[in-house]
Amino acid sequence: MRERVWNKAMLMKHVWHIAVNKDTLWVKWVNIVKLKGKSIWEINEDVNDSWGWKNILKLRQTARAHMVMEIGDGDKASMWFDIWDQIGALNTFITYRDLHNARWKADMTVKEFVVNHNGQWSVEWMIKYPQLSQIQTINLSNGKSDTLRWKNRNGGVGKFTVSQVYKHISEEVIEAKWYRLIWFSQNIPKHAFILWLAVQNKLTTQDMIIRWGSYDMMVCSLCMKNSDSHDHLFFECDFSSQLRNYMQLKLGIKGIEQSWVRTLEILAEMYNGNSIGSVLRRISLAACVCFIWQERNFRLFRGISRKWEEVLKTIIDTIRLRMMSLHYKPSLAVSKVEEQWDVKLKVCAKSAGSDG
């Protein structure tokens, strides 16, 4: 056990050296042969990669969560791939296609964004990605370099050391209870990101805004009763509770009428593997949260309101489309989902999507 943890800590050191572009022959080789001008965070694993390199790549998700960029002049920090704001790396919800369509460079630095675009997002992008409104104003410090820091499990930020990482890995519970509710291969990335924020109570709800000293129009745009909060939106609100009740019946889940935190705990205690029922349940949770949050923002910022039945139809259609894109092994469970959801699924003997 101790040897395995130590080996993992040493591999983490390699990820760190690549991320900070340490001046070593090995890192120079990696940049030329493996990265080829890209970030360590954007390359894909190749079937011809060595065992050691594959293990380094597998550690990226764990390592990345602890690597935060302190912005100086913004000249080194990647706009899309580094974590330089509390919202996280922007490429977790902004795709290459998004960048291409908007004519943004994939290798853009934070400095380029501030200097060339005044640090401002277009109205179109603010509407498409309301989470961008949570990014704090970027202040550059000329003459001060960007610095990559290691964030420990308690949120403290400091220098990277192998001993610290070893201690962190040894003590850390590798997966939080809700981890597999959000992060699984069949998820919808944008929905997963919104759910990730909601699970941590990091969506910019009105109860948070009140703490900042603003008291204008503090009423839920969905029910026009209480101010919105994570508990209220998910699912105390009259509007969202109707969506929850319908989806629970659709999924065959017995009534869960608990607080947001307790709801997550109950769902996390269920089996969260690759069975079609498990995948469907988790995709449905994320879709509900995402479209409730979207409807809330449409009403607040665009003056567009839909009935709960219309939002429900959007949720159902989105789930159906996602389930239709996956592959399944033949089983009674798969046949039952096809019947209940009025959908034709891709069923084959061997599947990389979901089990029956």
Tab-separated table of C-alpha atoms in Angstrom:
chain	number	residue	atom	x	y	z
A	1	MET	CA	0.000	0.000	0.000
A	2	ARG	CA	2.689	2.498	1.026
A	3	GLU	CA	4.787	1.620	-2.017
A	4	ARG	CA	1.799	2.113	-4.314
A	5	VAL	CA	1.049	5.514	-2.791
A	6	TRP	CA	4.699	6.554	-3.080
A	7	ASN	CA	4.804	5.512	-6.752
A	8	LYS	CA	1.688	7.551	-7.391
A	9	ALA	CA	3.247	10.568	-5.682
A	10	MET	CA	6.342	10.224	-7.869
A	11	LEU	CA	4.208	10.048	-11.013
A	12	MET	CA	2.399	13.155	-9.797
A	13	LYS	CA	5.807	14.835	-9.680
A	14	HIS	CA	6.233	14.118	-13.398
A	15	VAL	CA	2.826	15.682	-14.137
A	16	TRP	CA	3.867	18.725	-12.115
A	17	HIS	CA	7.179	19.087	-13.951
A	18	ILE	CA	5.369	18.965	-17.297
A	19	ALA	CA	2.759	21.492	-16.148
A	20	VAL	CA	5.400	24.002	-14.961
A	21	ASN	CA	7.586	23.254	-18.001
A	22	LYS	CA	10.578	22.442	-15.803
A	23	ASP	CA	13.925	22.926	-17.547
A	24	THR	CA	14.981	19.277	-17.854
A	25	LEU	CA	15.869	17.090	-20.828
A	26	TRP	CA	12.932	14.789	-20.093
A	27	VAL	CA	10.381	17.641	-20.099
A	28	LYS	CA	11.890	19.003	-23.319
A	29	TRP	CA	11.517	15.533	-24.857
A	30	VAL	CA	7.899	15.324	-23.681
A	31	ASN	CA	7.134	18.726	-25.221
A	32	ILE	CA	8.601	17.709	-28.582
A	33	VAL	CA	7.506	14.074	-28.849
A	34	LYS	CA	4.306	13.850	-26.796
A	35	LEU	CA	2.709	17.282	-26.471
A	36	LYS	CA	3.718	18.799	-29.822
A	37	GLY	CA	2.704	22.314	-28.854
A	38	LYS	CA	-0.345	21.303	-26.814
A	39	SER	CA	-1.036	21.344	-23.090
A	40	ILE	CA	-0.685	18.215	-20.948
A	41	TRP	CA	-4.404	18.663	-20.220
A	42	GLU	CA	-5.586	18.460	-23.843
A	43	ILE	CA	-3.773	15.476	-25.368
A	44	ASN	CA	-5.354	12.031	-25.628
A	45	GLU	CA	-3.906	8.658	-24.714
A	46	ASP	CA	-2.546	6.705	-27.679
A	47	VAL	CA	-2.658	2.918	-28.009
A	48	ASN	CA	1.088	2.942	-28.711
A	49	ASP	CA	1.966	4.899	-25.553
A	50	SER	CA	4.232	3.227	-23.027
A	51	TRP	CA	2.872	1.891	-19.736
A	52	GLY	CA	4.621	4.671	-17.802
A	53	TRP	CA	3.257	7.474	-19.985
A	54	LYS	CA	-0.265	6.041	-19.809
A	55	ASN	CA	-0.063	6.058	-16.009
A	56	ILE	CA	1.034	9.696	-16.054
A	57	LEU	CA	-1.936	10.606	-18.255
A	58	LYS	CA	-4.331	8.704	-15.996
A	59	LEU	CA	-3.218	10.861	-13.074
A	60	ARG	CA	-4.086	14.115	-14.816
A	61	GLN	CA	-7.620	14.414	-13.507
A	62	THR	CA	-6.471	13.953	-9.914
A	63	ALA	CA	-3.465	16.234	-10.354
A	64	ARG	CA	-5.327	18.965	-12.161
A	65	ALA	CA	-7.780	19.508	-9.326
A	66	HIS	CA	-4.839	20.496	-7.122
A	67	MET	CA	-2.921	22.696	-9.573
A	68	VAL	CA	-4.021	26.324	-9.484
A	69	MET	CA	-2.426	29.164	-11.390
A	70	GLU	CA	-1.801	32.403	-9.516
A	71	ILE	CA	-2.115	35.126	-12.126
A	72	GLY	CA	0.716	37.631	-12.437
A	73	ASP	CA	1.137	39.150	-15.881
A	74	GLY	CA	-1.034	36.402	-17.406
A	75	ASP	CA	1.610	35.546	-19.986
A	76	LYS	CA	1.979	31.851	-19.041
A	77	ALA	CA	-1.520	30.965	-17.858
A	78	SER	CA	-3.628	29.104	-20.426
A	79	MET	CA	-7.002	30.770	-20.826
A	80	TRP	CA	-8.817	27.482	-21.347
A	81	PHE	CA	-6.794	24.719	-19.702
A	82	ASP	CA	-5.301	26.141	-16.491
A	83	ILE	CA	-7.290	26.633	-13.292
A	84	TRP	CA	-6.832	30.361	-12.634
A	85	ASP	CA	-10.296	31.078	-11.210
A	86	GLN	CA	-12.453	29.302	-8.637
A	87	ILE	CA	-14.826	28.218	-11.399
A	88	GLY	CA	-12.172	25.763	-12.603
A	89	ALA	CA	-10.667	25.124	-16.039
A	90	LEU	CA	-12.906	26.579	-18.743
A	91	ASN	CA	-12.371	23.667	-21.126
A	92	THR	CA	-14.435	21.462	-18.801
A	93	PHE	CA	-17.519	23.010	-20.425
A	94	ILE	CA	-16.214	24.960	-23.445
A	95	THR	CA	-15.361	22.686	-26.372
A	96	TYR	CA	-12.947	23.035	-29.277
A	97	ARG	CA	-15.949	23.551	-31.553
A	98	ASP	CA	-17.068	26.454	-29.370
A	99	LEU	CA	-13.616	28.017	-29.663
A	100	HIS	CA	-13.492	27.478	-33.418
A	101	ASN	CA	-16.948	28.964	-33.991
A	102	ALA	CA	-16.077	32.019	-31.888
A	103	ARG	CA	-12.637	32.289	-33.525
A	104	TRP	CA	-10.843	31.984	-30.198
A	105	LYS	CA	-7.342	30.501	-30.207
A	106	ALA	CA	-6.919	27.237	-28.298
A	107	ASP	CA	-3.497	28.408	-27.073
A	108	MET	CA	-4.735	31.804	-25.880
A	109	THR	CA	-3.203	33.068	-22.633
A	110	VAL	CA	-5.038	34.988	-19.928
A	111	LYS	CA	-2.982	38.055	-20.867
A	112	GLU	CA	-4.141	37.863	-24.489
A	113	PHE	CA	-7.758	37.671	-23.350
A	114	VAL	CA	-7.374	40.765	-21.179
A	115	VAL	CA	-5.287	42.810	-23.630
A	116	ASN	CA	-6.991	41.866	-26.896
A	117	HIS	CA	-10.552	41.419	-25.661
A	118	ASN	CA	-10.647	43.756	-22.634
A	119	GLY	CA	-11.294	40.741	-20.414
A	120	GLN	CA	-14.935	40.762	-21.526
A	121	TRP	CA	-17.181	37.960	-22.754
A	122	SER	CA	-19.663	38.491	-25.537
A	123	VAL	CA	-23.348	38.663	-24.643
A	124	GLU	CA	-23.894	35.527	-26.735
A	125	TRP	CA	-21.375	33.565	-24.660
A	126	MET	CA	-22.731	34.917	-21.369
A	127	ILE	CA	-26.148	33.616	-22.351
A	128	LYS	CA	-24.804	30.290	-23.587
A	129	TYR	CA	-22.539	29.819	-20.548
A	130	PRO	CA	-24.090	31.667	-17.574
A	131	GLN	CA	-21.361	30.213	-15.346
A	132	LEU	CA	-18.919	32.689	-16.949
A	133	SER	CA	-20.600	35.421	-14.889
A	134	GLN	CA	-19.067	33.833	-11.791
A	135	ILE	CA	-15.500	34.557	-12.936
A	136	GLN	CA	-13.907	37.330	-10.936
A	137	THR	CA	-12.424	40.389	-12.669
A	138	ILE	CA	-8.940	39.556	-13.977
A	139	ASN	CA	-6.265	41.904	-12.650
A	140	LEU	CA	-2.833	41.541	-14.251
A	141	SER	CA	0.399	42.470	-12.458
A	142	ASN	CA	3.047	43.578	-14.937
A	143	GLY	CA	6.521	42.311	-14.114
A	144	LYS	CA	5.201	39.414	-12.027
A	145	SER	CA	5.177	35.937	-13.578
A	146	ASP	CA	2.243	33.545	-13.328
A	147	THR	CA	2.944	30.852	-10.738
A	148	LEU	CA	1.550	27.337	-10.571
A	149	ARG	CA	0.681	26.327	-6.997
A	150	TRP	CA	-0.386	23.093	-5.328
A	151	LYS	CA	-3.732	23.204	-3.516
A	152	ASN	CA	-4.051	20.720	-0.669
A	153	ARG	CA	-7.249	18.966	0.392
A	154	ASN	CA	-8.014	21.732	2.907
A	155	GLY	CA	-7.840	24.440	0.254
A	156	GLY	CA	-4.449	25.783	1.290
A	157	VAL	CA	-2.128	26.793	-1.553
A	158	GLY	CA	1.649	26.432	-1.508
A	159	LYS	CA	4.688	24.851	-3.128
A	160	PHE	CA	4.665	21.360	-4.591
A	161	THR	CA	6.641	18.688	-2.717
A	162	VAL	CA	6.532	14.919	-3.166
A	163	SER	CA	6.261	14.411	0.603
A	164	GLN	CA	3.226	16.684	0.764
A	165	VAL	CA	1.573	14.866	-2.131
A	166	TYR	CA	2.347	11.500	-0.522
A	167	LYS	CA	0.670	12.653	2.681
A	168	HIS	CA	-2.259	14.025	0.727
A	169	ILE	CA	-2.809	10.795	-1.227
A	170	SER	CA	-2.452	8.686	1.908
A	171	GLU	CA	-5.085	10.658	3.794
A	172	GLU	CA	-7.451	11.514	0.979
A	173	VAL	CA	-10.670	9.656	0.393
A	174	ILE	CA	-10.134	9.068	-3.299
A	175	GLU	CA	-13.758	9.588	-4.259
A	176	ALA	CA	-16.199	11.864	-2.511
A	177	LYS	CA	-19.603	10.265	-1.986
A	178	TRP	CA	-21.074	12.190	-4.870
A	179	TYR	CA	-18.149	11.753	-7.289
A	180	ARG	CA	-19.681	9.025	-9.458
A	181	LEU	CA	-23.004	10.835	-9.495
A	182	ILE	CA	-21.297	13.418	-11.692
A	183	TRP	CA	-18.210	12.058	-13.390
A	184	PHE	CA	-18.821	8.975	-15.541
A	185	SER	CA	-18.057	8.300	-19.189
A	186	GLN	CA	-21.681	8.440	-20.358
A	187	ASN	CA	-22.468	11.849	-18.851
A	188	ILE	CA	-23.287	15.054	-20.739
A	189	PRO	CA	-20.233	17.260	-19.988
A	190	LYS	CA	-22.065	20.589	-19.750
A	191	HIS	CA	-24.709	19.081	-17.456
A	192	ALA	CA	-22.022	17.414	-15.335
A	193	PHE	CA	-20.267	20.742	-14.831
A	194	ILE	CA	-23.449	22.513	-13.685
A	195	LEU	CA	-24.241	19.599	-11.351
A	196	TRP	CA	-20.675	19.747	-9.990
A	197	LEU	CA	-21.196	23.424	-9.091
A	198	ALA	CA	-24.624	22.701	-7.608
A	199	VAL	CA	-23.322	19.833	-5.459
A	200	GLN	CA	-20.763	22.214	-3.960
A	201	ASN	CA	-23.364	24.995	-3.540
A	202	LYS	CA	-21.345	27.182	-5.912
A	203	LEU	CA	-24.052	28.329	-8.298
A	204	THR	CA	-24.681	32.071	-7.984
A	205	THR	CA	-28.046	31.785	-6.270
A	206	GLN	CA	-29.783	34.733	-4.636
A	207	ASP	CA	-28.938	33.665	-1.097
A	208	MET	CA	-25.263	34.006	-2.062
A	209	ILE	CA	-25.832	37.414	-3.690
A	210	ILE	CA	-27.521	38.669	-0.517
A	211	ARG	CA	-24.334	37.874	1.407
A	212	TRP	CA	-22.480	40.176	-0.981
A	213	GLY	CA	-24.786	43.060	-0.032
A	214	SER	CA	-27.220	43.185	-2.963
A	215	TYR	CA	-30.933	42.995	-2.189
A	216	ASP	CA	-32.627	43.873	-5.490
A	217	MET	CA	-35.451	41.588	-6.660
A	218	MET	CA	-34.516	38.721	-4.379
A	219	VAL	CA	-37.315	36.366	-5.379
A	220	CYS	CA	-37.237	33.027	-7.175
A	221	SER	CA	-38.006	33.602	-10.860
A	222	LEU	CA	-39.597	30.152	-11.117
A	223	CYS	CA	-42.253	30.383	-8.397
A	224	MET	CA	-42.087	34.107	-7.464
A	225	LYS	CA	-42.278	33.223	-3.777
A	226	ASN	CA	-39.045	32.738	-1.830
A	227	SER	CA	-35.541	33.892	-2.751
A	228	ASP	CA	-33.778	31.124	-4.610
A	229	SER	CA	-31.076	28.982	-3.032
A	230	HIS	CA	-29.690	25.542	-3.826
A	231	ASP	CA	-32.196	23.896	-1.476
A	232	HIS	CA	-35.051	25.953	-2.910
A	233	LEU	CA	-34.203	25.354	-6.568
A	234	PHE	CA	-33.433	21.630	-6.018
A	235	PHE	CA	-36.315	20.856	-5.307
A	236	GLU	CA	-38.380	22.835	-2.791
A	237	CYS	CA	-39.657	25.267	-5.429
A	238	ASP	CA	-43.174	24.511	-6.720
A	239	PHE	CA	-41.863	24.613	-10.301
A	240	SER	CA	-38.869	22.310	-9.845
A	241	SER	CA	-40.681	19.925	-7.486
A	242	GLN	CA	-43.136	19.087	-10.281
A	243	LEU	CA	-40.207	18.174	-12.515
A	244	ARG	CA	-38.686	16.053	-9.751
A	245	ASN	CA	-41.930	14.237	-9.012
A	246	TYR	CA	-42.494	13.375	-12.669
A	247	MET	CA	-38.905	12.202	-13.186
A	248	GLN	CA	-38.990	10.036	-10.063
A	249	LEU	CA	-42.066	8.262	-11.389
A	250	LYS	CA	-40.449	7.926	-14.803
A	251	LEU	CA	-37.316	6.390	-13.272
A	252	GLY	CA	-39.178	4.199	-10.800
A	253	ILE	CA	-37.606	5.904	-7.780
A	254	LYS	CA	-39.632	6.065	-4.596
A	255	GLY	CA	-40.455	9.589	-3.481
A	256	ILE	CA	-37.419	11.556	-2.294
A	257	GLU	CA	-38.680	14.742	-0.693
A	258	GLN	CA	-35.578	15.707	1.230
A	259	SER	CA	-33.211	18.669	1.286
A	260	TRP	CA	-30.752	19.074	-1.582
A	261	VAL	CA	-27.897	17.639	0.476
A	262	ARG	CA	-29.951	14.681	1.673
A	263	THR	CA	-31.198	14.018	-1.871
A	264	LEU	CA	-27.596	13.781	-3.053
A	265	GLU	CA	-26.697	11.466	-0.178
A	266	ILE	CA	-29.587	9.121	-1.009
A	267	LEU	CA	-28.685	9.013	-4.704
A	268	ALA	CA	-24.980	8.542	-3.935
A	269	GLU	CA	-25.779	5.508	-1.776
A	270	MET	CA	-27.449	3.805	-4.743
A	271	TYR	CA	-25.464	1.667	-7.176
A	272	ASN	CA	-23.603	4.012	-9.524
A	273	GLY	CA	-21.996	1.688	-12.043
A	274	ASN	CA	-22.510	0.987	-15.744
A	275	SER	CA	-25.960	-0.589	-15.632
A	276	ILE	CA	-28.456	1.174	-17.863
A	277	GLY	CA	-30.623	2.070	-14.875
A	278	SER	CA	-27.715	3.672	-13.044
A	279	VAL	CA	-26.564	5.631	-16.094
A	280	LEU	CA	-30.106	6.785	-16.861
A	281	ARG	CA	-30.688	7.917	-13.271
A	282	ARG	CA	-27.502	10.005	-13.156
A	283	ILE	CA	-27.997	11.543	-16.603
A	284	SER	CA	-31.533	12.461	-15.518
A	285	LEU	CA	-30.363	14.112	-12.292
A	286	ALA	CA	-27.819	16.264	-14.123
A	287	ALA	CA	-30.317	17.164	-16.855
A	288	CYS	CA	-32.923	18.253	-14.300
A	289	VAL	CA	-30.435	20.420	-12.414
A	290	CYS	CA	-29.030	21.928	-15.615
A	291	PHE	CA	-32.374	22.826	-17.189
A	292	ILE	CA	-33.835	24.153	-13.937
A	293	TRP	CA	-30.788	26.420	-13.653
A	294	GLN	CA	-31.135	27.376	-17.328
A	295	GLU	CA	-34.827	28.226	-16.944
A	296	ARG	CA	-34.064	30.309	-13.864
A	297	ASN	CA	-31.454	32.290	-15.827
A	298	PHE	CA	-33.673	32.646	-18.914
A	299	ARG	CA	-36.338	34.273	-16.778
A	300	LEU	CA	-33.936	36.541	-14.896
A	301	PHE	CA	-31.713	37.675	-17.742
A	302	ARG	CA	-33.666	37.152	-20.978
A	303	GLY	CA	-37.281	37.593	-19.932
A	304	ILE	CA	-38.167	34.199	-21.406
A	305	SER	CA	-40.508	31.910	-19.446
A	306	ARG	CA	-41.581	28.358	-20.174
A	307	LYS	CA	-44.169	26.208	-18.447
A	308	TRP	CA	-42.797	23.351	-16.380
A	309	GLU	CA	-44.239	20.915	-18.923
A	310	GLU	CA	-42.148	22.561	-21.656
A	311	VAL	CA	-38.983	22.311	-19.571
A	312	LEU	CA	-39.870	18.688	-18.824
A	313	LYS	CA	-40.145	17.949	-22.552
A	314	THR	CA	-36.686	19.459	-23.102
A	315	ILE	CA	-35.288	17.309	-20.288
A	316	ILE	CA	-36.903	14.127	-21.625
A	317	ASP	CA	-35.806	14.795	-25.211
A	318	THR	CA	-32.223	15.511	-24.123
A	319	ILE	CA	-32.036	12.326	-22.049
A	320	ARG	CA	-33.477	10.264	-24.900
A	321	LEU	CA	-30.944	11.644	-27.377
A	322	ARG	CA	-28.059	10.914	-25.021
A	323	MET	CA	-29.245	7.382	-24.312
A	324	MET	CA	-29.661	6.777	-28.065
A	325	SER	CA	-26.022	7.739	-28.651
A	326	LEU	CA	-24.688	5.009	-26.335
A	327	HIS	CA	-24.225	1.278	-26.931
A	328	TYR	CA	-25.715	-1.456	-24.734
A	329	LYS	CA	-25.515	-5.170	-24.154
A	330	PRO	CA	-28.828	-6.966	-24.765
A	331	SER	CA	-30.844	-7.425	-21.576
A	332	LEU	CA	-34.345	-7.200	-20.161
A	333	ALA	CA	-33.400	-3.912	-18.473
A	334	VAL	CA	-32.464	-2.386	-21.834
A	335	SER	CA	-35.722	-3.588	-23.399
A	336	LYS	CA	-37.672	-2.116	-20.502
A	337	VAL	CA	-36.001	1.286	-20.925
A	338	GLU	CA	-36.777	1.218	-24.658
A	339	GLU	CA	-40.434	0.613	-23.868
A	340	GLN	CA	-40.733	3.140	-21.028
A	341	TRP	CA	-38.867	5.897	-22.843
A	342	ASP	CA	-40.248	5.130	-26.332
A	343	VAL	CA	-36.749	4.965	-27.770
A	344	LYS	CA	-34.687	2.606	-29.919
A	345	LEU	CA	-31.268	1.953	-28.357
A	346	LYS	CA	-28.068	0.649	-29.934
A	347	VAL	CA	-27.861	-2.922	-28.681
A	348	CYS	CA	-24.873	-5.087	-29.553
A	349	ALA	CA	-23.014	-8.074	-28.080
A	350	LYS	CA	-19.973	-6.016	-27.082
A	351	SER	CA	-20.416	-2.523	-25.745
A	352	ALA	CA	-18.203	0.341	-24.558
A	353	GLY	CA	-21.198	2.299	-23.332
A	354	SER	CA	-23.471	0.795	-20.701
A	355	ASP	CA	-24.135	-2.694	-19.431
A	356	GLY	CA	-27.617	-4.022	-19.342
